[in-house]
Amino acid sequence: MRECIFCQIVEKKIKAKIIGESENFLVFLDIHPHAPGHSLLIPKKHFANFQELPEEYGQEFVKIIKDIMLKLKRVLGTDNFTLGVNEGPLAGQAVFHLHLHIIPRFKNDGGGSIHSVVYNQPKESVEEIYQKIINASES
Ligand code: 5GP
Ligand code: ZN
């Protein structure tokens, strides 16, 4: 996709600090890091979000995540990470080419867990939500 920043990184039209690559994925350092080694893992093909990523990429996706974590662990000396996708604008997605944030975590780094991203306390009980999900017909 011509106007997509991350497609342009894949096509080497925009420079990035690439730290890993496999057949279908690329990993580079985030330009505005929230931690040392904050990396973005993207598919080389343009998929807007995680829901668009075909299932056949699964094994390669898991492998490159693990390879990058190992590389960062060796260099940065931590095996603690926050992994996350901002899926959609309401979740904070700003670049609409799927990217997994891989954020190394350190002692006293001032950050929180995934639980600190949102606390939108449900009005319905867990049981009610559960029943809705279970009873919904497949679409
Ligand atoms: P989002 O909010 O979409 O999950 O995050 C997009 C991320 O992409 C941000 O963390 C931002 O710093 C990073 N980013 C945006 N443009 C560029 C770029 O041109 N190069 C690199 N390396 N990172 C970028
Ligand atoms: Zn793209």
mmCIF file with all atom_site columns, C-alpha atoms and ligand atoms in Angstrom:
data_model
loop_
_atom_site.group_PDB
_atom_site.id
_atom_site.type_symbol
_atom_site.label_atom_id
_atom_site.label_alt_id
_atom_site.label_comp_id
_atom_site.label_asym_id
_atom_site.label_entity_id
_atom_site.label_seq_id
_atom_site.pdbx_PDB_ins_code
_atom_site.Cartn_x
_atom_site.Cartn_y
_atom_site.Cartn_z
_atom_site.occupancy
_atom_site.B_iso_or_equiv
_atom_site.pdbx_formal_charge
_atom_site.auth_seq_id
_atom_site.auth_comp_id
_atom_site.auth_asym_id
_atom_site.auth_atom_id
_atom_site.pdbx_PDB_model_num
ATOM   1   C  CA  . MET A 1 1   ? 0.000   0.000   0.000  1.00 0.00 ? 1   MET A CA  1
ATOM   2   C  CA  . ARG A 1 2   ? 1.701   3.170   -1.265 1.00 0.00 ? 2   ARG A CA  1
ATOM   3   C  CA  . GLU A 1 3   ? 0.780   5.648   1.474  1.00 0.00 ? 3   GLU A CA  1
ATOM   4   C  CA  . CYS A 1 4   ? 1.384   3.218   4.358  1.00 0.00 ? 4   CYS A CA  1
ATOM   5   C  CA  . ILE A 1 5   ? 4.498   4.096   6.393  1.00 0.00 ? 5   ILE A CA  1
ATOM   6   C  CA  . PHE A 1 6   ? 5.193   0.495   7.353  1.00 0.00 ? 6   PHE A CA  1
ATOM   7   C  CA  . CYS A 1 7   ? 4.817   -0.762  3.758  1.00 0.00 ? 7   CYS A CA  1
ATOM   8   C  CA  . GLN A 1 8   ? 7.389   1.862   2.844  1.00 0.00 ? 8   GLN A CA  1
ATOM   9   C  CA  . ILE A 1 9   ? 9.708   0.508   5.536  1.00 0.00 ? 9   ILE A CA  1
ATOM   10  C  CA  . VAL A 1 10  ? 9.284   -2.991  4.054  1.00 0.00 ? 10  VAL A CA  1
ATOM   11  C  CA  . GLU A 1 11  ? 10.034  -1.588  0.583  1.00 0.00 ? 11  GLU A CA  1
ATOM   12  C  CA  . LYS A 1 12  ? 13.106  0.223   2.057  1.00 0.00 ? 12  LYS A CA  1
ATOM   13  C  CA  . LYS A 1 13  ? 11.720  3.583   0.912  1.00 0.00 ? 13  LYS A CA  1
ATOM   14  C  CA  . ILE A 1 14  ? 11.770  4.766   4.541  1.00 0.00 ? 14  ILE A CA  1
ATOM   15  C  CA  . LYS A 1 15  ? 14.695  3.860   6.765  1.00 0.00 ? 15  LYS A CA  1
ATOM   16  C  CA  . ALA A 1 16  ? 14.195  1.854   9.936  1.00 0.00 ? 16  ALA A CA  1
ATOM   17  C  CA  . LYS A 1 17  ? 16.477  0.192   12.449 1.00 0.00 ? 17  LYS A CA  1
ATOM   18  C  CA  . ILE A 1 18  ? 15.727  -3.395  11.418 1.00 0.00 ? 18  ILE A CA  1
ATOM   19  C  CA  . ILE A 1 19  ? 16.654  -5.953  14.075 1.00 0.00 ? 19  ILE A CA  1
ATOM   20  C  CA  . GLY A 1 20  ? 15.007  -9.098  12.721 1.00 0.00 ? 20  GLY A CA  1
ATOM   21  C  CA  . GLU A 1 21  ? 13.484  -10.603 9.623  1.00 0.00 ? 21  GLU A CA  1
ATOM   22  C  CA  . SER A 1 22  ? 11.830  -13.807 8.456  1.00 0.00 ? 22  SER A CA  1
ATOM   23  C  CA  . GLU A 1 23  ? 10.136  -14.755 5.190  1.00 0.00 ? 23  GLU A CA  1
ATOM   24  C  CA  . ASN A 1 24  ? 6.959   -12.830 5.963  1.00 0.00 ? 24  ASN A CA  1
ATOM   25  C  CA  . PHE A 1 25  ? 7.822   -10.577 8.918  1.00 0.00 ? 25  PHE A CA  1
ATOM   26  C  CA  . LEU A 1 26  ? 10.087  -7.678  9.763  1.00 0.00 ? 26  LEU A CA  1
ATOM   27  C  CA  . VAL A 1 27  ? 11.079  -6.285  13.161 1.00 0.00 ? 27  VAL A CA  1
ATOM   28  C  CA  . PHE A 1 28  ? 12.431  -2.784  13.719 1.00 0.00 ? 28  PHE A CA  1
ATOM   29  C  CA  . LEU A 1 29  ? 12.921  -0.369  16.581 1.00 0.00 ? 29  LEU A CA  1
ATOM   30  C  CA  . ASP A 1 30  ? 10.062  1.996   17.334 1.00 0.00 ? 30  ASP A CA  1
ATOM   31  C  CA  . ILE A 1 31  ? 10.999  5.569   16.424 1.00 0.00 ? 31  ILE A CA  1
ATOM   32  C  CA  . HIS A 1 32  ? 9.514   6.849   19.719 1.00 0.00 ? 32  HIS A CA  1
ATOM   33  C  CA  . PRO A 1 33  ? 10.522  4.097   22.153 1.00 0.00 ? 33  PRO A CA  1
ATOM   34  C  CA  . HIS A 1 34  ? 8.703   3.669   25.455 1.00 0.00 ? 34  HIS A CA  1
ATOM   35  C  CA  . ALA A 1 35  ? 11.576  1.524   26.711 1.00 0.00 ? 35  ALA A CA  1
ATOM   36  C  CA  . PRO A 1 36  ? 15.056  0.522   25.550 1.00 0.00 ? 36  PRO A CA  1
ATOM   37  C  CA  . GLY A 1 37  ? 14.592  -2.007  22.731 1.00 0.00 ? 37  GLY A CA  1
ATOM   38  C  CA  . HIS A 1 38  ? 10.908  -1.152  22.109 1.00 0.00 ? 38  HIS A CA  1
ATOM   39  C  CA  . SER A 1 39  ? 10.330  -2.970  18.828 1.00 0.00 ? 39  SER A CA  1
ATOM   40  C  CA  . LEU A 1 40  ? 7.582   -3.358  16.265 1.00 0.00 ? 40  LEU A CA  1
ATOM   41  C  CA  . LEU A 1 41  ? 6.955   -6.670  14.530 1.00 0.00 ? 41  LEU A CA  1
ATOM   42  C  CA  . ILE A 1 42  ? 5.059   -6.342  11.260 1.00 0.00 ? 42  ILE A CA  1
ATOM   43  C  CA  . PRO A 1 43  ? 3.982   -8.631  8.432  1.00 0.00 ? 43  PRO A CA  1
ATOM   44  C  CA  . LYS A 1 44  ? 5.705   -7.663  5.169  1.00 0.00 ? 44  LYS A CA  1
ATOM   45  C  CA  . LYS A 1 45  ? 2.336   -7.779  3.405  1.00 0.00 ? 45  LYS A CA  1
ATOM   46  C  CA  . HIS A 1 46  ? -0.156  -5.084  4.294  1.00 0.00 ? 46  HIS A CA  1
ATOM   47  C  CA  . PHE A 1 47  ? -2.812  -6.231  6.754  1.00 0.00 ? 47  PHE A CA  1
ATOM   48  C  CA  . ALA A 1 48  ? -4.568  -3.406  8.580  1.00 0.00 ? 48  ALA A CA  1
ATOM   49  C  CA  . ASN A 1 49  ? -4.898  -5.249  11.856 1.00 0.00 ? 49  ASN A CA  1
ATOM   50  C  CA  . PHE A 1 50  ? -4.536  -8.554  13.653 1.00 0.00 ? 50  PHE A CA  1
ATOM   51  C  CA  . GLN A 1 51  ? -7.972  -9.751  12.554 1.00 0.00 ? 51  GLN A CA  1
ATOM   52  C  CA  . GLU A 1 52  ? -6.816  -9.592  8.933  1.00 0.00 ? 52  GLU A CA  1
ATOM   53  C  CA  . LEU A 1 53  ? -3.690  -11.710 9.498  1.00 0.00 ? 53  LEU A CA  1
ATOM   54  C  CA  . PRO A 1 54  ? -4.200  -15.125 7.844  1.00 0.00 ? 54  PRO A CA  1
ATOM   55  C  CA  . GLU A 1 55  ? -3.921  -18.097 10.174 1.00 0.00 ? 55  GLU A CA  1
ATOM   56  C  CA  . GLU A 1 56  ? -1.185  -19.746 8.109  1.00 0.00 ? 56  GLU A CA  1
ATOM   57  C  CA  . TYR A 1 57  ? 1.213   -17.073 9.415  1.00 0.00 ? 57  TYR A CA  1
ATOM   58  C  CA  . GLY A 1 58  ? 0.715   -18.330 12.961 1.00 0.00 ? 58  GLY A CA  1
ATOM   59  C  CA  . GLN A 1 59  ? 3.751   -20.543 13.391 1.00 0.00 ? 59  GLN A CA  1
ATOM   60  C  CA  . GLU A 1 60  ? 6.164   -18.106 11.775 1.00 0.00 ? 60  GLU A CA  1
ATOM   61  C  CA  . PHE A 1 61  ? 4.647   -15.267 13.839 1.00 0.00 ? 61  PHE A CA  1
ATOM   62  C  CA  . VAL A 1 62  ? 5.205   -17.108 17.118 1.00 0.00 ? 62  VAL A CA  1
ATOM   63  C  CA  . LYS A 1 63  ? 8.738   -18.076 16.114 1.00 0.00 ? 63  LYS A CA  1
ATOM   64  C  CA  . ILE A 1 64  ? 9.870   -14.554 15.269 1.00 0.00 ? 64  ILE A CA  1
ATOM   65  C  CA  . ILE A 1 65  ? 8.333   -13.163 18.489 1.00 0.00 ? 65  ILE A CA  1
ATOM   66  C  CA  . LYS A 1 66  ? 10.346  -15.695 20.468 1.00 0.00 ? 66  LYS A CA  1
ATOM   67  C  CA  . ASP A 1 67  ? 13.532  -15.067 18.436 1.00 0.00 ? 67  ASP A CA  1
ATOM   68  C  CA  . ILE A 1 68  ? 13.305  -11.321 19.037 1.00 0.00 ? 68  ILE A CA  1
ATOM   69  C  CA  . MET A 1 69  ? 12.629  -11.746 22.747 1.00 0.00 ? 69  MET A CA  1
ATOM   70  C  CA  . LEU A 1 70  ? 15.701  -13.971 22.975 1.00 0.00 ? 70  LEU A CA  1
ATOM   71  C  CA  . LYS A 1 71  ? 17.823  -11.436 21.078 1.00 0.00 ? 71  LYS A CA  1
ATOM   72  C  CA  . LEU A 1 72  ? 16.624  -8.570  23.300 1.00 0.00 ? 72  LEU A CA  1
ATOM   73  C  CA  . LYS A 1 73  ? 17.167  -10.675 26.393 1.00 0.00 ? 73  LYS A CA  1
ATOM   74  C  CA  . ARG A 1 74  ? 20.790  -11.325 25.380 1.00 0.00 ? 74  ARG A CA  1
ATOM   75  C  CA  . VAL A 1 75  ? 21.489  -7.678  24.650 1.00 0.00 ? 75  VAL A CA  1
ATOM   76  C  CA  . LEU A 1 76  ? 19.431  -5.921  27.323 1.00 0.00 ? 76  LEU A CA  1
ATOM   77  C  CA  . GLY A 1 77  ? 19.583  -8.522  30.056 1.00 0.00 ? 77  GLY A CA  1
ATOM   78  C  CA  . THR A 1 78  ? 15.880  -8.820  30.747 1.00 0.00 ? 78  THR A CA  1
ATOM   79  C  CA  . ASP A 1 79  ? 13.414  -11.580 29.959 1.00 0.00 ? 79  ASP A CA  1
ATOM   80  C  CA  . ASN A 1 80  ? 10.403  -9.501  30.980 1.00 0.00 ? 80  ASN A CA  1
ATOM   81  C  CA  . PHE A 1 81  ? 8.242   -8.057  28.203 1.00 0.00 ? 81  PHE A CA  1
ATOM   82  C  CA  . THR A 1 82  ? 4.912   -6.466  27.482 1.00 0.00 ? 82  THR A CA  1
ATOM   83  C  CA  . LEU A 1 83  ? 3.539   -7.621  24.138 1.00 0.00 ? 83  LEU A CA  1
ATOM   84  C  CA  . GLY A 1 84  ? 0.595   -5.798  22.650 1.00 0.00 ? 84  GLY A CA  1
ATOM   85  C  CA  . VAL A 1 85  ? -1.419  -4.792  19.637 1.00 0.00 ? 85  VAL A CA  1
ATOM   86  C  CA  . ASN A 1 86  ? -3.475  -1.610  19.600 1.00 0.00 ? 86  ASN A CA  1
ATOM   87  C  CA  . GLU A 1 87  ? -6.283  -3.088  17.498 1.00 0.00 ? 87  GLU A CA  1
ATOM   88  C  CA  . GLY A 1 88  ? -8.428  -0.262  16.099 1.00 0.00 ? 88  GLY A CA  1
ATOM   89  C  CA  . PRO A 1 89  ? -8.551  3.479   16.802 1.00 0.00 ? 89  PRO A CA  1
ATOM   90  C  CA  . LEU A 1 90  ? -10.420 3.111   20.102 1.00 0.00 ? 90  LEU A CA  1
ATOM   91  C  CA  . ALA A 1 91  ? -7.537  0.989   21.341 1.00 0.00 ? 91  ALA A CA  1
ATOM   92  C  CA  . GLY A 1 92  ? -5.018  3.613   20.220 1.00 0.00 ? 92  GLY A CA  1
ATOM   93  C  CA  . GLN A 1 93  ? -3.990  2.268   16.828 1.00 0.00 ? 93  GLN A CA  1
ATOM   94  C  CA  . ALA A 1 94  ? -2.370  5.074   14.846 1.00 0.00 ? 94  ALA A CA  1
ATOM   95  C  CA  . VAL A 1 95  ? -0.661  3.140   12.040 1.00 0.00 ? 95  VAL A CA  1
ATOM   96  C  CA  . PHE A 1 96  ? -3.090  0.886   10.194 1.00 0.00 ? 96  PHE A CA  1
ATOM   97  C  CA  . HIS A 1 97  ? -0.613  -1.809  9.228  1.00 0.00 ? 97  HIS A CA  1
ATOM   98  C  CA  . LEU A 1 98  ? -0.592  -4.601  11.812 1.00 0.00 ? 98  LEU A CA  1
ATOM   99  C  CA  . HIS A 1 99  ? 2.230   -4.252  14.316 1.00 0.00 ? 99  HIS A CA  1
ATOM   100 C  CA  . LEU A 1 100 ? 2.954   -6.043  17.543 1.00 0.00 ? 100 LEU A CA  1
ATOM   101 C  CA  . HIS A 1 101 ? 4.672   -3.887  20.129 1.00 0.00 ? 101 HIS A CA  1
ATOM   102 C  CA  . ILE A 1 102 ? 7.440   -5.809  21.900 1.00 0.00 ? 102 ILE A CA  1
ATOM   103 C  CA  . ILE A 1 103 ? 8.419   -3.755  24.939 1.00 0.00 ? 103 ILE A CA  1
ATOM   104 C  CA  . PRO A 1 104 ? 11.234  -4.944  27.207 1.00 0.00 ? 104 PRO A CA  1
ATOM   105 C  CA  . ARG A 1 105 ? 10.449  -4.415  30.891 1.00 0.00 ? 105 ARG A CA  1
ATOM   106 C  CA  . PHE A 1 106 ? 12.858  -3.586  33.654 1.00 0.00 ? 106 PHE A CA  1
ATOM   107 C  CA  . LYS A 1 107 ? 12.812  -3.344  37.416 1.00 0.00 ? 107 LYS A CA  1
ATOM   108 C  CA  . ASN A 1 108 ? 11.352  0.003   38.518 1.00 0.00 ? 108 ASN A CA  1
ATOM   109 C  CA  . ASP A 1 109 ? 10.705  1.116   34.913 1.00 0.00 ? 109 ASP A CA  1
ATOM   110 C  CA  . GLY A 1 110 ? 7.621   3.036   36.027 1.00 0.00 ? 110 GLY A CA  1
ATOM   111 C  CA  . GLY A 1 111 ? 5.255   1.087   33.791 1.00 0.00 ? 111 GLY A CA  1
ATOM   112 C  CA  . GLY A 1 112 ? 2.224   -0.998  34.628 1.00 0.00 ? 112 GLY A CA  1
ATOM   113 C  CA  . SER A 1 113 ? 0.714   -4.246  33.456 1.00 0.00 ? 113 SER A CA  1
ATOM   114 C  CA  . ILE A 1 114 ? -1.849  -4.756  30.686 1.00 0.00 ? 114 ILE A CA  1
ATOM   115 C  CA  . HIS A 1 115 ? -4.474  -4.120  33.395 1.00 0.00 ? 115 HIS A CA  1
ATOM   116 C  CA  . SER A 1 116 ? -3.445  -0.480  33.522 1.00 0.00 ? 116 SER A CA  1
ATOM   117 C  CA  . VAL A 1 117 ? -4.399  0.119   29.874 1.00 0.00 ? 117 VAL A CA  1
ATOM   118 C  CA  . VAL A 1 118 ? -8.117  0.465   30.692 1.00 0.00 ? 118 VAL A CA  1
ATOM   119 C  CA  . TYR A 1 119 ? -10.548 -0.013  33.528 1.00 0.00 ? 119 TYR A CA  1
ATOM   120 C  CA  . ASN A 1 120 ? -14.001 0.245   31.963 1.00 0.00 ? 120 ASN A CA  1
ATOM   121 C  CA  . GLN A 1 121 ? -15.917 -1.522  34.685 1.00 0.00 ? 121 GLN A CA  1
ATOM   122 C  CA  . PRO A 1 122 ? -18.729 -3.586  33.051 1.00 0.00 ? 122 PRO A CA  1
ATOM   123 C  CA  . LYS A 1 123 ? -22.333 -2.805  34.035 1.00 0.00 ? 123 LYS A CA  1
ATOM   124 C  CA  . GLU A 1 124 ? -23.286 -6.428  33.411 1.00 0.00 ? 124 GLU A CA  1
ATOM   125 C  CA  . SER A 1 125 ? -21.981 -9.288  35.483 1.00 0.00 ? 125 SER A CA  1
ATOM   126 C  CA  . VAL A 1 126 ? -19.366 -11.678 34.131 1.00 0.00 ? 126 VAL A CA  1
ATOM   127 C  CA  . GLU A 1 127 ? -22.132 -14.324 34.055 1.00 0.00 ? 127 GLU A CA  1
ATOM   128 C  CA  . GLU A 1 128 ? -24.383 -12.121 31.868 1.00 0.00 ? 128 GLU A CA  1
ATOM   129 C  CA  . ILE A 1 129 ? -21.577 -11.368 29.423 1.00 0.00 ? 129 ILE A CA  1
ATOM   130 C  CA  . TYR A 1 130 ? -20.639 -15.039 29.373 1.00 0.00 ? 130 TYR A CA  1
ATOM   131 C  CA  . GLN A 1 131 ? -24.222 -16.077 28.560 1.00 0.00 ? 131 GLN A CA  1
ATOM   132 C  CA  . LYS A 1 132 ? -24.405 -13.505 25.739 1.00 0.00 ? 132 LYS A CA  1
ATOM   133 C  CA  . ILE A 1 133 ? -21.203 -14.824 24.189 1.00 0.00 ? 133 ILE A CA  1
ATOM   134 C  CA  . ILE A 1 134 ? -22.123 -18.480 24.562 1.00 0.00 ? 134 ILE A CA  1
ATOM   135 C  CA  . ASN A 1 135 ? -25.652 -17.958 23.175 1.00 0.00 ? 135 ASN A CA  1
ATOM   136 C  CA  . ALA A 1 136 ? -24.625 -15.797 20.225 1.00 0.00 ? 136 ALA A CA  1
ATOM   137 C  CA  . SER A 1 137 ? -24.999 -17.537 16.888 1.00 0.00 ? 137 SER A CA  1
ATOM   138 C  CA  . GLU A 1 138 ? -21.856 -17.816 14.786 1.00 0.00 ? 138 GLU A CA  1
ATOM   139 C  CA  . SER A 1 139 ? -21.762 -15.132 12.120 1.00 0.00 ? 139 SER A CA  1
HETATM 140 P  P1  . 5GP B 2 .   ? 0.161   2.347   17.337 1.00 0.00 ? 1   5GP B P1  1
HETATM 141 O  O1  . 5GP B 2 .   ? -0.406  3.418   18.225 1.00 0.00 ? 1   5GP B O1  1
HETATM 142 O  O2  . 5GP B 2 .   ? -0.415  2.390   15.931 1.00 0.00 ? 1   5GP B O2  1
HETATM 143 O  O3  . 5GP B 2 .   ? 0.069   0.980   17.960 1.00 0.00 ? 1   5GP B O3  1
HETATM 144 O  O4  . 5GP B 2 .   ? 1.699   2.663   17.272 1.00 0.00 ? 1   5GP B O4  1
HETATM 145 C  C1  . 5GP B 2 .   ? 2.398   3.034   16.133 1.00 0.00 ? 1   5GP B C1  1
HETATM 146 C  C2  . 5GP B 2 .   ? 3.859   3.042   16.516 1.00 0.00 ? 1   5GP B C2  1
HETATM 147 O  O5  . 5GP B 2 .   ? 4.619   3.235   15.344 1.00 0.00 ? 1   5GP B O5  1
HETATM 148 C  C3  . 5GP B 2 .   ? 4.228   4.185   17.476 1.00 0.00 ? 1   5GP B C3  1
HETATM 149 O  O6  . 5GP B 2 .   ? 4.805   3.621   18.648 1.00 0.00 ? 1   5GP B O6  1
HETATM 150 C  C4  . 5GP B 2 .   ? 5.212   5.030   16.681 1.00 0.00 ? 1   5GP B C4  1
HETATM 151 O  O7  . 5GP B 2 .   ? 6.250   5.537   17.482 1.00 0.00 ? 1   5GP B O7  1
HETATM 152 C  C5  . 5GP B 2 .   ? 5.725   4.059   15.634 1.00 0.00 ? 1   5GP B C5  1
HETATM 153 N  N1  . 5GP B 2 .   ? 6.083   4.691   14.371 1.00 0.00 ? 1   5GP B N1  1
HETATM 154 C  C6  . 5GP B 2 .   ? 5.315   5.540   13.651 1.00 0.00 ? 1   5GP B C6  1
HETATM 155 N  N2  . 5GP B 2 .   ? 5.961   5.905   12.534 1.00 0.00 ? 1   5GP B N2  1
HETATM 156 C  C7  . 5GP B 2 .   ? 7.156   5.272   12.551 1.00 0.00 ? 1   5GP B C7  1
HETATM 157 C  C8  . 5GP B 2 .   ? 8.248   5.262   11.632 1.00 0.00 ? 1   5GP B C8  1
HETATM 158 O  O8  . 5GP B 2 .   ? 8.280   5.898   10.592 1.00 0.00 ? 1   5GP B O8  1
HETATM 159 N  N3  . 5GP B 2 .   ? 9.299   4.473   11.987 1.00 0.00 ? 1   5GP B N3  1
HETATM 160 C  C9  . 5GP B 2 .   ? 9.315   3.736   13.129 1.00 0.00 ? 1   5GP B C9  1
HETATM 161 N  N4  . 5GP B 2 .   ? 10.404  3.015   13.361 1.00 0.00 ? 1   5GP B N4  1
HETATM 162 N  N5  . 5GP B 2 .   ? 8.304   3.722   14.001 1.00 0.00 ? 1   5GP B N5  1
HETATM 163 C  C10 . 5GP B 2 .   ? 7.226   4.481   13.710 1.00 0.00 ? 1   5GP B C10 1
HETATM 164 ZN ZN  . ZN  B 3 .   ? 1.156   -1.226  5.040  1.00 0.00 ? 2   ZN  B ZN  1
#
